PDB file of C-alpha atoms in Angstrom:
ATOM      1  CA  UNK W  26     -75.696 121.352  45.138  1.00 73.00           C
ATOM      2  CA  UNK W  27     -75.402 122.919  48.646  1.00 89.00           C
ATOM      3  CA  UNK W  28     -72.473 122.869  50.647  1.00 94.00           C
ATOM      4  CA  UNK W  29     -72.425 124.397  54.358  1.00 95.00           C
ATOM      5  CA  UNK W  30     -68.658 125.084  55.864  1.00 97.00           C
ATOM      6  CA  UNK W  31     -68.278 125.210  59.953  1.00 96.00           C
ATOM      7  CA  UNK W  32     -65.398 126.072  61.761  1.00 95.00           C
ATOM      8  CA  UNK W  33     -64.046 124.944  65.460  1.00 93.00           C
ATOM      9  CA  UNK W  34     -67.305 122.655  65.077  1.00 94.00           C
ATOM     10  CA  UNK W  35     -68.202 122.015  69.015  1.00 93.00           C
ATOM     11  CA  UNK W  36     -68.445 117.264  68.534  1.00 94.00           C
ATOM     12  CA  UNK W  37     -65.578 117.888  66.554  1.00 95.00           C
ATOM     13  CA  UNK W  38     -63.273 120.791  68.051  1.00 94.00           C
ATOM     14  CA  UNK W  39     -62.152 118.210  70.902  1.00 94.00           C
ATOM     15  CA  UNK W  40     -60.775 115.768  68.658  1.00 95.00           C
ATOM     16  CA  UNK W  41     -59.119 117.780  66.410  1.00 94.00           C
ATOM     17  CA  UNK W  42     -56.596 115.770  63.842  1.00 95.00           C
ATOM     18  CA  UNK W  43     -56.634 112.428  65.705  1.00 96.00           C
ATOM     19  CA  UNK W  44     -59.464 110.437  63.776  1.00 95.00           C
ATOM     20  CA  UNK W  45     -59.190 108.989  60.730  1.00 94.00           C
ATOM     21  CA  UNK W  46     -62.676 109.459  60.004  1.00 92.00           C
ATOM     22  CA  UNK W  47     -65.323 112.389  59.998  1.00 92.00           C
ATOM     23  CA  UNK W  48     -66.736 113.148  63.652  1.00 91.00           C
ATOM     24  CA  UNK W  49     -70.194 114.923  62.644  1.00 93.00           C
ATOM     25  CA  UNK W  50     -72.725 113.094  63.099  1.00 93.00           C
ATOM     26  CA  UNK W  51     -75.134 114.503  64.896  1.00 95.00           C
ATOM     27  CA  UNK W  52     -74.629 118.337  63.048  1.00 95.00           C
ATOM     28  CA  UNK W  53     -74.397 116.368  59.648  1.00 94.00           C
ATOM     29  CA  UNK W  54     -78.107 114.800  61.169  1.00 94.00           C
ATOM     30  CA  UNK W  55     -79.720 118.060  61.995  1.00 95.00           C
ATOM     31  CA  UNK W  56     -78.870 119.750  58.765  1.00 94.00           C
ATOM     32  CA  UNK W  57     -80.180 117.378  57.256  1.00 93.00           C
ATOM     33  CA  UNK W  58     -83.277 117.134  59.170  1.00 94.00           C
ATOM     34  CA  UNK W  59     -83.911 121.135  58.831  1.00 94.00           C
ATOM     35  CA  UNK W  60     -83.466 120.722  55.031  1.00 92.00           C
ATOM     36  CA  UNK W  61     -85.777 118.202  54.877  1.00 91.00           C
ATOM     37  CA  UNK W  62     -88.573 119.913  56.466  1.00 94.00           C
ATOM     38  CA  UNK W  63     -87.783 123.226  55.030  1.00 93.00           C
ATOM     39  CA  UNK W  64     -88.038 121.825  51.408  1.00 90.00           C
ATOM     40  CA  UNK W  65     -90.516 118.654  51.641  1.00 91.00           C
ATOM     41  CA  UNK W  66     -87.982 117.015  50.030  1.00 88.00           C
ATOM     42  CA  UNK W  67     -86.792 113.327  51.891  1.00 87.00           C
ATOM     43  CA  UNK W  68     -84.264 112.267  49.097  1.00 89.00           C
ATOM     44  CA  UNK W  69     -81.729 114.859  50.541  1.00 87.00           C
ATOM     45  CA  UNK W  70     -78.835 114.074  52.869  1.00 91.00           C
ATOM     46  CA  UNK W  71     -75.854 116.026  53.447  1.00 94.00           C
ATOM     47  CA  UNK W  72     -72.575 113.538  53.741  1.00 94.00           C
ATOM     48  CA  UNK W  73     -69.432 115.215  55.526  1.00 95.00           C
ATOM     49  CA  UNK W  74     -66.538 115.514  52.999  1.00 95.00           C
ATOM     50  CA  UNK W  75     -63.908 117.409  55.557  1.00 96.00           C
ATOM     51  CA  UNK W  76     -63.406 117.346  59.439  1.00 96.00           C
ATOM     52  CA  UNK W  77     -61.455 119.307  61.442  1.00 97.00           C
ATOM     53  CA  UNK W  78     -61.264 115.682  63.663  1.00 96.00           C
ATOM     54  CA  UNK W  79     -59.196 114.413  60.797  1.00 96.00           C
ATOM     55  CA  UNK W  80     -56.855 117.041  60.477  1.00 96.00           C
ATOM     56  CA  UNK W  81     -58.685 119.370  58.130  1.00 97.00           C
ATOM     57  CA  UNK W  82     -59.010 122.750  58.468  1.00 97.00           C
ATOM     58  CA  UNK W  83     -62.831 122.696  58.477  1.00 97.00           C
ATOM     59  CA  UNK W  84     -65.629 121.078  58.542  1.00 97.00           C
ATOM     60  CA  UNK W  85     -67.545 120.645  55.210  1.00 97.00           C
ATOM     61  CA  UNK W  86     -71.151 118.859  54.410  1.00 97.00           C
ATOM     62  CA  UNK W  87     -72.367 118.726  50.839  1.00 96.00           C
ATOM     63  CA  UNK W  88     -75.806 117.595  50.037  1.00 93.00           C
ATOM     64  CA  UNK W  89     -76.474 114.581  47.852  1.00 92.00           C
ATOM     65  CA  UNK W  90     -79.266 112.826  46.481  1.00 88.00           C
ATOM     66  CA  UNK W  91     -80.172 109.691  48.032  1.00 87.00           C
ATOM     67  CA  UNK W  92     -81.888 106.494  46.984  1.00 79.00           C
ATOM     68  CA  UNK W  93     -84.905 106.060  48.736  1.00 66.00           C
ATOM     69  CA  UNK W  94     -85.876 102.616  49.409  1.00 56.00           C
ATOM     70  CA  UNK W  95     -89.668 101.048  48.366  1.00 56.00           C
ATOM     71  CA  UNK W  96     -92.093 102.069  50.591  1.00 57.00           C
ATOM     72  CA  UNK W  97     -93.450  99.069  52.282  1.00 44.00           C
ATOM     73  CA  UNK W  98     -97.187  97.581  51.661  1.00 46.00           C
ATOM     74  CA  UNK W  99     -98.782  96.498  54.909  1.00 41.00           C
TER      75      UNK W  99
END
């Protein structure tokens, strides 16, 4: 699977190593988005495994399959 790597990530960057919990949401969202419509592909997220908000030394997204839900009948 695909993994993307950012340093001194900008939504992160200010809160370097005081959260206990990843900080990326909205680049996590957008590369996620821009996969998706590159490839046609919906049941592809990418879920942040490192943040520099946490104390890591980067910040790391890998891309996982998802479970898409039913579609619903109207």
């Amino acid at each position: 699977m695909a993994q993307i790597v950012a340093y001194d990530l900008y939504e992160c960057e200010p809160f370097r190593g005081q959260l206990n919990s990843a900080n990326s949401q909205y680049f996590r969202g957008m590369i996620s988005g821009i996969t998706r419509a590159l490839t046609g592909i919906e049941d592809y997220v990418f879920f942040e495994e490192k943040c520099i908000a946490k104390g890591d030394p980067y910040c790391s997204f890998k891309l996982e399959r998802v479970k898409q839900s039913p579609s619903r009948k109207t």
